[in-house]
Tab-separated table of C-alpha atoms and ligand atoms in Angstrom:
chain	number	residue	atom	x	y	z
A	276	MET	CA	155.572	97.496	92.425
A	277	LYS	CA	155.610	95.242	95.196
A	278	TYR	CA	154.809	96.751	98.353
A	279	LEU	CA	152.191	99.177	99.726
A	280	ASP	CA	154.398	102.303	100.063
A	281	GLU	CA	155.200	101.926	96.276
A	282	PHE	CA	151.638	102.710	95.474
A	283	ARG	CA	151.946	105.930	97.513
A	284	ASN	CA	155.277	107.220	95.679
A	285	PRO	CA	154.687	111.258	95.287
A	286	GLU	CA	157.027	111.525	92.498
A	287	VAL	CA	155.211	108.489	90.675
A	288	ALA	CA	151.910	110.144	92.105
A	289	ALA	CA	153.597	113.924	90.560
A	290	ARG	CA	154.302	111.770	86.886
A	291	LEU	CA	151.193	110.577	86.642
A	292	LEU	CA	149.347	114.140	87.523
A	293	GLU	CA	151.654	115.474	85.047
A	294	GLU	CA	150.187	113.440	82.318
A	295	ILE	CA	147.010	114.043	83.333
A	296	ARG	CA	147.364	117.701	82.921
A	297	ARG	CA	149.134	117.521	79.491
A	298	VAL	CA	146.210	115.222	77.774
A	299	ILE	CA	143.227	116.742	79.153
A	300	THR	CA	141.800	119.525	77.094
A	301	ARG	CA	138.193	120.218	78.787
A	302	PRO	CA	135.735	119.309	81.513
A	303	TRP	CA	135.095	115.926	82.311
A	304	ALA	CA	133.099	114.157	85.249
A	305	ILE	CA	134.476	110.710	86.474
A	306	MET	CA	132.886	108.562	88.941
A	307	GLU	CA	134.718	106.426	91.143
A	308	VAL	CA	132.115	103.814	92.409
A	309	CYS	CA	133.404	102.516	95.866
A	310	GLY	CA	133.151	104.421	98.999
A	311	GLY	CA	137.065	102.919	99.918
A	312	GLN	CA	138.032	104.663	96.347
A	313	THR	CA	136.140	108.246	97.788
A	314	HIS	CA	137.964	107.796	101.179
A	315	SER	CA	141.511	107.125	99.444
A	316	ILE	CA	140.704	110.552	97.021
A	317	ILE	CA	139.679	112.704	100.178
A	318	ARG	CA	142.275	111.234	102.576
A	319	ASN	CA	145.112	111.956	100.004
A	320	GLY	CA	143.918	114.653	98.526
A	321	ILE	CA	143.742	113.662	95.084
A	322	ASP	CA	140.648	115.718	94.552
A	323	GLN	CA	142.680	119.000	95.317
A	324	LEU	CA	145.711	118.131	93.374
A	325	LEU	CA	143.995	117.415	90.114
A	326	PRO	CA	143.467	119.848	87.555
A	327	PRO	CA	140.433	121.720	87.601
A	328	GLU	CA	138.750	120.622	84.579
A	329	ILE	CA	138.215	117.200	86.590
A	330	GLU	CA	135.323	116.418	88.522
A	331	LEU	CA	135.285	113.064	90.673
A	332	ILE	CA	131.663	112.065	91.455
A	333	HIS	CA	131.460	109.932	94.685
A	334	GLY	CA	129.433	106.946	93.709
A	335	PRO	CA	126.555	104.465	95.600
A	336	GLY	CA	129.577	101.883	96.400
A	337	CYS	CA	129.186	101.737	100.154
A	338	PRO	CA	127.318	98.701	101.378
A	339	VAL	CA	125.997	100.586	104.653
A	340	CYS	CA	125.026	103.521	102.959
A	341	VAL	CA	123.200	101.495	100.571
A	342	THR	CA	121.114	99.474	102.740
A	343	PRO	CA	117.230	100.161	102.715
A	344	LEU	CA	115.594	101.759	105.722
A	345	GLU	CA	112.942	99.447	105.648
A	346	ILE	CA	115.362	96.495	105.901
A	347	ILE	CA	117.516	98.694	108.966
A	348	ASP	CA	114.066	98.661	110.627
A	349	LYS	CA	113.261	94.931	110.014
A	350	ALA	CA	116.810	94.312	111.756
A	351	LEU	CA	115.686	96.034	114.623
A	352	ALA	CA	112.192	94.541	114.934
A	353	ILE	CA	114.060	91.249	114.817
A	354	ALA	CA	117.044	91.905	116.741
A	355	ALA	CA	114.490	93.390	119.908
A	356	ARG	CA	112.651	89.696	119.989
A	357	PRO	CA	113.581	88.052	123.255
A	358	GLU	CA	114.496	84.730	121.868
A	359	VAL	CA	117.127	86.076	119.215
A	360	THR	CA	120.639	86.609	119.230
A	361	PHE	CA	121.244	89.369	116.384
A	362	CYS	CA	124.670	89.443	114.693
A	363	SER	CA	126.387	92.022	112.491
A	364	PHE	CA	129.265	93.771	111.564
A	365	GLY	CA	129.999	96.832	113.571
A	366	ASP	CA	129.368	99.615	110.869
A	367	MET	CA	125.810	98.605	110.910
A	368	LEU	CA	125.001	99.238	114.710
A	369	ARG	CA	124.608	103.229	114.402
A	370	VAL	CA	122.958	103.261	110.808
A	371	PRO	CA	119.862	105.210	111.698
A	372	GLY	CA	116.495	103.157	111.151
A	373	SER	CA	113.453	105.314	111.144
A	374	ASN	CA	113.330	105.949	114.965
A	375	SER	CA	116.405	104.006	116.724
A	376	ASP	CA	119.445	102.034	115.653
A	377	LEU	CA	120.960	98.854	116.748
A	378	PHE	CA	122.924	100.121	119.336
A	379	GLN	CA	119.684	101.661	121.041
A	380	VAL	CA	118.190	98.353	120.801
A	381	LYS	CA	121.217	96.726	122.282
A	382	SER	CA	121.255	99.466	125.261
A	383	SER	CA	117.411	98.174	125.857
A	384	GLY	CA	118.630	94.791	126.313
A	385	GLY	CA	118.610	93.006	123.028
A	386	ASP	CA	121.198	90.521	122.239
A	387	VAL	CA	122.953	92.204	119.585
A	388	ARG	CA	126.488	91.458	119.055
A	389	ILE	CA	129.552	92.430	116.788
A	390	VAL	CA	131.108	89.285	114.651
A	391	TYR	CA	134.036	89.687	112.165
A	392	SER	CA	132.976	87.284	109.817
A	393	PRO	CA	129.084	85.254	109.330
A	394	LEU	CA	130.850	82.177	110.170
A	395	ASP	CA	130.885	83.608	113.637
A	396	ALA	CA	127.256	83.500	113.721
A	397	VAL	CA	126.771	80.054	112.153
A	398	ARG	CA	129.504	79.021	115.444
A	399	LEU	CA	127.205	80.764	117.674
A	400	ALA	CA	124.126	78.902	116.620
A	401	GLN	CA	125.622	75.511	117.151
A	402	GLN	CA	126.631	76.512	120.425
A	403	ARG	CA	123.438	78.092	121.273
A	404	PRO	CA	120.531	75.697	119.939
A	405	ASP	CA	118.228	77.317	122.845
A	406	ARG	CA	118.606	81.008	120.832
A	407	GLU	CA	117.781	82.150	117.037
A	408	VAL	CA	121.060	83.382	115.721
A	409	VAL	CA	120.379	85.777	112.825
A	410	PHE	CA	123.189	87.276	111.060
A	411	PHE	CA	122.509	90.748	108.932
A	412	GLY	CA	124.207	89.777	105.388
A	413	ILE	CA	124.425	93.240	103.612
A	414	GLY	CA	126.892	94.659	100.894
A	415	PHE	CA	128.099	94.091	97.261
A	416	GLU	CA	129.645	91.149	95.599
A	417	THR	CA	132.806	91.309	97.686
A	418	THR	CA	130.757	90.111	101.011
A	419	ALA	CA	128.541	87.911	99.626
A	420	PRO	CA	130.482	85.063	99.032
A	421	ALA	CA	131.462	84.592	102.687
A	422	ASN	CA	127.685	85.107	103.524
A	423	ALA	CA	126.668	82.446	100.935
A	424	MET	CA	129.480	80.081	102.602
A	425	ALA	CA	127.569	80.373	106.061
A	426	VAL	CA	124.260	79.421	104.532
A	427	VAL	CA	126.020	76.114	103.119
A	428	GLN	CA	127.526	76.003	106.277
A	429	ALA	CA	124.668	76.033	108.387
A	430	GLU	CA	122.989	73.500	106.195
A	431	ARG	CA	125.455	71.019	106.490
A	432	LEU	CA	125.514	71.432	109.885
A	433	GLY	CA	121.645	70.719	109.884
A	434	LEU	CA	121.187	74.178	111.856
A	435	THR	CA	117.723	75.005	112.651
A	436	ASN	CA	118.372	77.894	114.595
A	437	PHE	CA	120.309	80.195	112.067
A	438	SER	CA	119.136	82.364	109.473
A	439	MET	CA	120.252	85.865	107.578
A	440	LEU	CA	118.741	88.800	107.236
A	441	VAL	CA	119.600	89.722	103.514
A	442	SER	CA	120.280	92.951	101.781
A	443	HIS	CA	122.766	92.112	98.549
A	444	VAL	CA	123.282	94.517	96.011
A	445	LEU	CA	125.166	94.539	92.860
A	446	VAL	CA	127.292	97.042	90.939
A	447	PRO	CA	126.166	97.000	87.157
A	448	PRO	CA	122.674	97.576	87.798
A	449	ALA	CA	123.995	100.506	89.423
A	450	ILE	CA	125.797	101.522	87.215
A	451	SER	CA	122.790	100.989	84.205
A	452	ALA	CA	120.582	103.092	86.450
A	453	ILE	CA	123.230	105.934	87.036
A	454	MET	CA	123.412	105.897	82.873
A	455	GLU	CA	119.653	106.166	82.663
A	456	SER	CA	118.971	108.634	84.847
A	457	PRO	CA	118.041	111.629	83.226
A	458	ARG	CA	120.007	113.796	85.683
A	459	ASN	CA	123.392	111.735	84.871
A	460	ARG	CA	126.352	113.766	84.558
A	461	VAL	CA	128.692	110.485	84.851
A	462	GLN	CA	130.918	110.565	81.612
A	463	ALA	CA	133.748	107.694	82.890
A	464	PHE	CA	133.625	105.257	85.747
A	465	LEU	CA	136.366	104.120	87.769
A	466	ALA	CA	135.081	100.513	88.755
A	467	ALA	CA	135.440	98.979	92.377
A	468	GLY	CA	138.462	96.652	92.265
A	469	HIS	CA	137.369	94.423	94.915
A	470	VAL	CA	134.303	93.281	93.482
A	471	CYS	CA	136.080	92.625	90.342
A	472	SER	CA	138.338	90.376	91.986
A	473	VAL	CA	135.710	88.241	92.701
A	474	MET	CA	133.127	88.842	89.684
A	475	GLY	CA	135.903	89.564	87.109
A	476	THR	CA	135.248	92.226	84.265
A	477	TRP	CA	132.950	90.442	82.182
A	478	GLN	CA	129.946	91.681	83.150
A	479	TYR	CA	131.269	95.155	82.201
A	480	GLY	CA	132.356	94.949	78.801
A	481	PRO	CA	128.410	95.138	77.580
A	482	LEU	CA	127.673	98.452	79.614
A	483	VAL	CA	130.652	100.097	77.676
A	484	GLU	CA	128.911	99.195	74.420
A	485	ARG	CA	125.545	99.575	75.224
A	486	TYR	CA	126.462	103.596	77.122
A	487	GLY	CA	129.374	104.275	75.161
A	488	VAL	CA	131.050	104.901	78.737
A	489	PRO	CA	135.094	104.405	79.754
A	490	ILE	CA	134.896	101.762	82.704
A	491	VAL	CA	138.505	101.532	84.392
A	492	VAL	CA	138.774	99.048	86.889
A	493	THR	CA	140.549	100.615	89.707
A	494	GLY	CA	142.461	99.850	93.084
A	495	PHE	CA	142.759	101.729	96.133
A	496	GLU	CA	146.185	103.218	96.929
A	497	PRO	CA	146.755	107.309	95.527
A	498	LEU	CA	148.710	105.670	92.720
A	499	ASP	CA	145.962	103.098	91.478
A	500	ILE	CA	143.143	106.077	92.007
A	501	LEU	CA	145.812	108.387	89.745
A	502	GLU	CA	146.489	105.492	87.073
A	503	GLY	CA	142.364	104.907	86.710
A	504	ILE	CA	141.828	108.939	86.246
A	505	ARG	CA	144.685	108.844	83.638
A	506	ARG	CA	143.595	106.028	81.775
A	507	ALA	CA	139.702	107.375	82.317
A	508	VAL	CA	140.832	110.913	80.917
A	509	THR	CA	143.061	109.383	77.962
A	510	GLN	CA	140.052	107.507	76.716
A	511	LEU	CA	137.710	110.688	76.930
A	512	GLU	CA	139.907	112.905	75.178
A	513	ALA	CA	140.320	110.335	72.280
A	514	GLY	CA	136.764	109.648	72.239
A	515	ARG	CA	137.059	106.243	73.281
A	516	ALA	CA	134.785	104.335	75.329
A	517	GLU	CA	136.781	100.995	76.591
A	518	LEU	CA	137.088	98.493	79.340
A	519	GLU	CA	140.434	98.577	80.670
A	520	ASN	CA	141.732	97.097	83.827
A	521	ALA	CA	144.300	99.202	85.763
A	522	TYR	CA	144.362	96.724	88.600
A	523	PRO	CA	145.570	93.253	87.200
A	524	ARG	CA	147.761	92.611	90.455
A	525	ALA	CA	144.136	91.741	92.155
A	526	VAL	CA	141.629	91.264	89.151
A	527	ARG	CA	141.400	88.682	86.200
A	528	PRO	CA	138.772	88.795	83.829
A	529	GLU	CA	137.234	85.553	84.472
A	530	GLY	CA	137.396	86.638	88.373
A	531	ASN	CA	136.994	84.390	91.460
A	532	GLN	CA	135.413	80.899	89.990
A	533	PRO	CA	134.771	79.473	93.080
A	534	ALA	CA	133.518	82.326	94.903
A	535	GLN	CA	130.975	82.669	91.671
A	536	ALA	CA	130.016	79.191	92.026
A	537	VAL	CA	128.691	79.483	95.742
A	538	LEU	CA	126.802	82.606	95.253
A	539	GLU	CA	124.587	80.989	91.720
A	540	GLN	CA	124.568	78.277	94.438
A	541	VAL	CA	123.211	80.339	97.091
A	542	PHE	CA	121.491	83.559	95.984
A	543	GLU	CA	119.557	84.376	93.079
A	544	VAL	CA	118.832	88.034	91.237
A	545	THR	CA	115.916	90.098	92.473
A	546	ASP	CA	114.703	93.609	92.250
A	547	ARG	CA	116.035	95.929	95.296
A	548	THR	CA	115.750	99.017	96.884
A	549	TRP	CA	118.690	101.354	97.341
A	550	ARG	CA	119.125	103.548	100.532
A	551	GLY	CA	118.417	107.343	99.279
A	552	ILE	CA	118.042	106.144	95.659
A	553	GLY	CA	114.985	104.127	95.392
A	554	MET	CA	114.451	100.521	93.260
A	555	ILE	CA	116.521	99.398	91.004
A	556	PRO	CA	115.672	96.538	89.133
A	557	GLN	CA	117.590	92.853	89.299
A	558	SER	CA	120.110	94.711	91.355
A	559	GLY	CA	120.044	92.458	94.361
A	560	TRP	CA	120.510	88.902	95.878
A	561	ARG	CA	117.976	87.028	97.853
A	562	LEU	CA	118.696	83.324	98.998
A	563	ARG	CA	117.126	80.482	96.453
A	564	GLU	CA	114.023	78.399	97.159
A	565	ARG	CA	116.371	75.692	98.421
A	566	TYR	CA	117.919	77.929	101.177
A	567	ARG	CA	114.411	79.739	101.663
A	568	ARG	CA	114.399	78.460	105.662
A	569	PHE	CA	117.013	80.608	106.387
A	570	ASP	CA	115.545	83.648	105.459
A	571	ALA	CA	115.213	85.745	108.479
A	572	GLU	CA	112.481	88.256	107.036
A	573	ALA	CA	110.167	84.804	106.457
A	574	ARG	CA	111.249	83.613	110.057
A	575	PHE	CA	110.129	86.319	112.142
A	576	GLU	CA	107.558	87.526	109.684
A	577	VAL	CA	108.574	91.476	109.306
A	578	GLY	CA	106.855	92.144	106.181
A	579	HIS	CA	104.467	95.512	107.442
A	580	ILE	CA	107.053	97.887	108.439
A	581	ASN	CA	106.604	101.433	107.681
A	582	THR	CA	109.641	103.817	107.261
A	583	ALA	CA	110.179	107.551	107.487
A	584	GLU	CA	113.551	108.960	106.461
A	585	SER	CA	114.982	112.218	108.201
A	586	PRO	CA	113.504	114.985	106.524
A	587	LEU	CA	117.151	116.780	106.821
A	588	CYS	CA	118.845	114.148	105.207
A	589	ARG	CA	119.850	114.382	101.415
A	590	SER	CA	122.227	111.461	101.193
A	591	GLY	CA	119.853	110.047	98.397
A	592	GLU	CA	121.555	113.364	96.183
A	593	VAL	CA	124.753	112.475	97.576
A	594	LEU	CA	124.997	108.658	96.496
A	595	GLN	CA	123.722	109.944	93.224
A	596	GLY	CA	126.479	112.222	92.829
A	597	LEU	CA	124.147	115.254	92.425
A	598	LEU	CA	125.456	116.788	95.751
A	599	LYS	CA	128.868	117.165	97.465
A	600	PRO	CA	128.455	115.991	101.391
A	601	ASN	CA	129.735	119.588	102.525
A	602	GLN	CA	126.889	121.142	100.459
A	603	CYS	CA	124.372	119.626	102.347
A	604	PRO	CA	123.082	122.253	105.341
A	605	ALA	CA	122.938	119.622	108.057
A	606	PHE	CA	126.868	118.312	107.320
A	607	GLY	CA	128.910	119.255	110.614
A	608	LYS	CA	125.919	121.020	112.166
A	609	GLN	CA	123.028	118.690	113.230
A	610	CYS	CA	124.781	116.007	111.442
A	611	THR	CA	128.031	114.653	112.748
A	612	PRO	CA	129.538	111.060	112.991
A	613	ARG	CA	128.490	110.902	116.630
A	614	THR	CA	124.873	112.718	115.529
A	615	PRO	CA	124.186	111.230	111.980
A	616	LEU	CA	121.280	111.445	110.120
A	617	GLY	CA	122.023	109.694	107.207
A	618	ALA	CA	123.904	106.326	106.752
A	619	THR	CA	126.478	108.071	104.733
A	620	MET	CA	127.692	110.034	107.768
A	621	VAL	CA	127.808	106.509	110.055
A	622	SER	CA	129.578	104.553	107.564
A	623	SER	CA	133.623	103.801	107.456
A	624	GLU	CA	133.215	103.912	103.763
A	625	GLY	CA	130.752	106.915	103.613
A	626	ALA	CA	131.229	109.796	101.480
A	627	CYS	CA	129.670	112.351	104.468
A	628	ALA	CA	132.255	110.496	106.639
A	629	ALA	CA	135.304	111.115	104.711
A	630	TYR	CA	134.329	114.571	104.132
A	631	TYR	CA	133.927	115.037	107.900
A	632	GLN	CA	137.033	113.048	109.075
A	633	TYR	CA	139.270	114.767	106.388
A	634	GLY	CA	137.802	118.342	107.478
A	635	ARG	CA	136.283	119.275	104.339
A	636	PHE	CA	133.951	121.705	105.381
A	637	ILE	CA	134.062	124.554	102.903
A	638	PRO	CA	132.536	123.297	99.293
A	639	ALA	CA	135.386	122.944	96.867
A	640	GLY	CA	134.317	125.478	94.558
A	641	ASP	CA	135.049	127.896	97.553
A	642	VAL	CA	138.409	126.936	98.500
A	643	GLU	CA	141.872	128.235	96.525
A	644	VAL	CA	143.981	125.463	96.345
A	645	ALA	CA	147.835	125.737	95.596
A	646	ARG	CA	148.792	123.744	92.434
B	980	SF4	S1	125.364	115.332	105.690
B	980	SF4	FE1	124.026	113.811	107.016
B	980	SF4	S2	122.370	114.623	106.712
B	980	SF4	FE2	123.763	115.839	104.936
B	980	SF4	S3	123.538	114.366	103.345
B	980	SF4	FE3	124.995	113.663	104.603
B	980	SF4	S4	124.303	111.754	106.106
B	980	SF4	FE4	122.419	113.260	105.228
């Protein structure tokens, strides 16, 4: 297949669904790790077309959703400073901190700007030596290489007014945490194709062996997802646990090695707290000592900030696959995209936002779906 519409071909989708129905004999719970996959599943109604034996559990792979509240509050404190120009991707502006969000800081006179690349923030720092320019560097292995490049570029240019608030998280430790949770129900994973296009698949083999769980690297189009599910179910039914790459047009086993080299140069692995989930050991990146002078947390001394989540929001359970968004009592009532209580309703990759956007107001168990 060469063109995008070929990955949405309804006849091929019907054949894949038929194959899944043919092999399945019992219930299975499969987690799609990435929020982009969750949106594709809900937008295309894939969850409603699958046999009832398959439960798709929505994973924690949304960078905006898992950025810890404490980091959001630190971002708000830094952005409110008069000497700071705070640069962020647009998704982060409405993410609620304990008492406010970046939009409110902006409307109160803070210099908060939406950028489309971390290099835009570096350029701004070059143009405005009178300002402290801070970039909000969040996300998984997909966004981290560009952020690492921005730090390298800032060093090359000798900038002293550029820094980054870093909150990067890593997928493999999250898979370990899910598998080691006493409440875990996941029996197979659809791994995020774009993460693997950067990092390769070599980190996933040890997880398959340690936990005896099938992992299928999967893309984002409807046929990619159905093929990932078909392969996962086939393995589960055969009692196999293997690593399979169902996204070979983008993912090679070794990944993007120049990107991995710049990540290794700039970042080191650290413990990281995930919003709604808690601390996962060795699950994030921070700047290495050599680049620590670009660390906004140290530069602006925002270490002592107390945080408080909304008592109504149950996004931690949503992010761990323990609750579907439309099972949250606040869903579509106190919590909407205009009045979000949690990051999973704000983010364009958030599971709550997907359910709201595509009208899933009734829990799936209560709906009669024609098959
Ligand atoms: S619907 Fe809103 S309140 Fe409920 S879990 Fe999602 S973000 Fe939190």
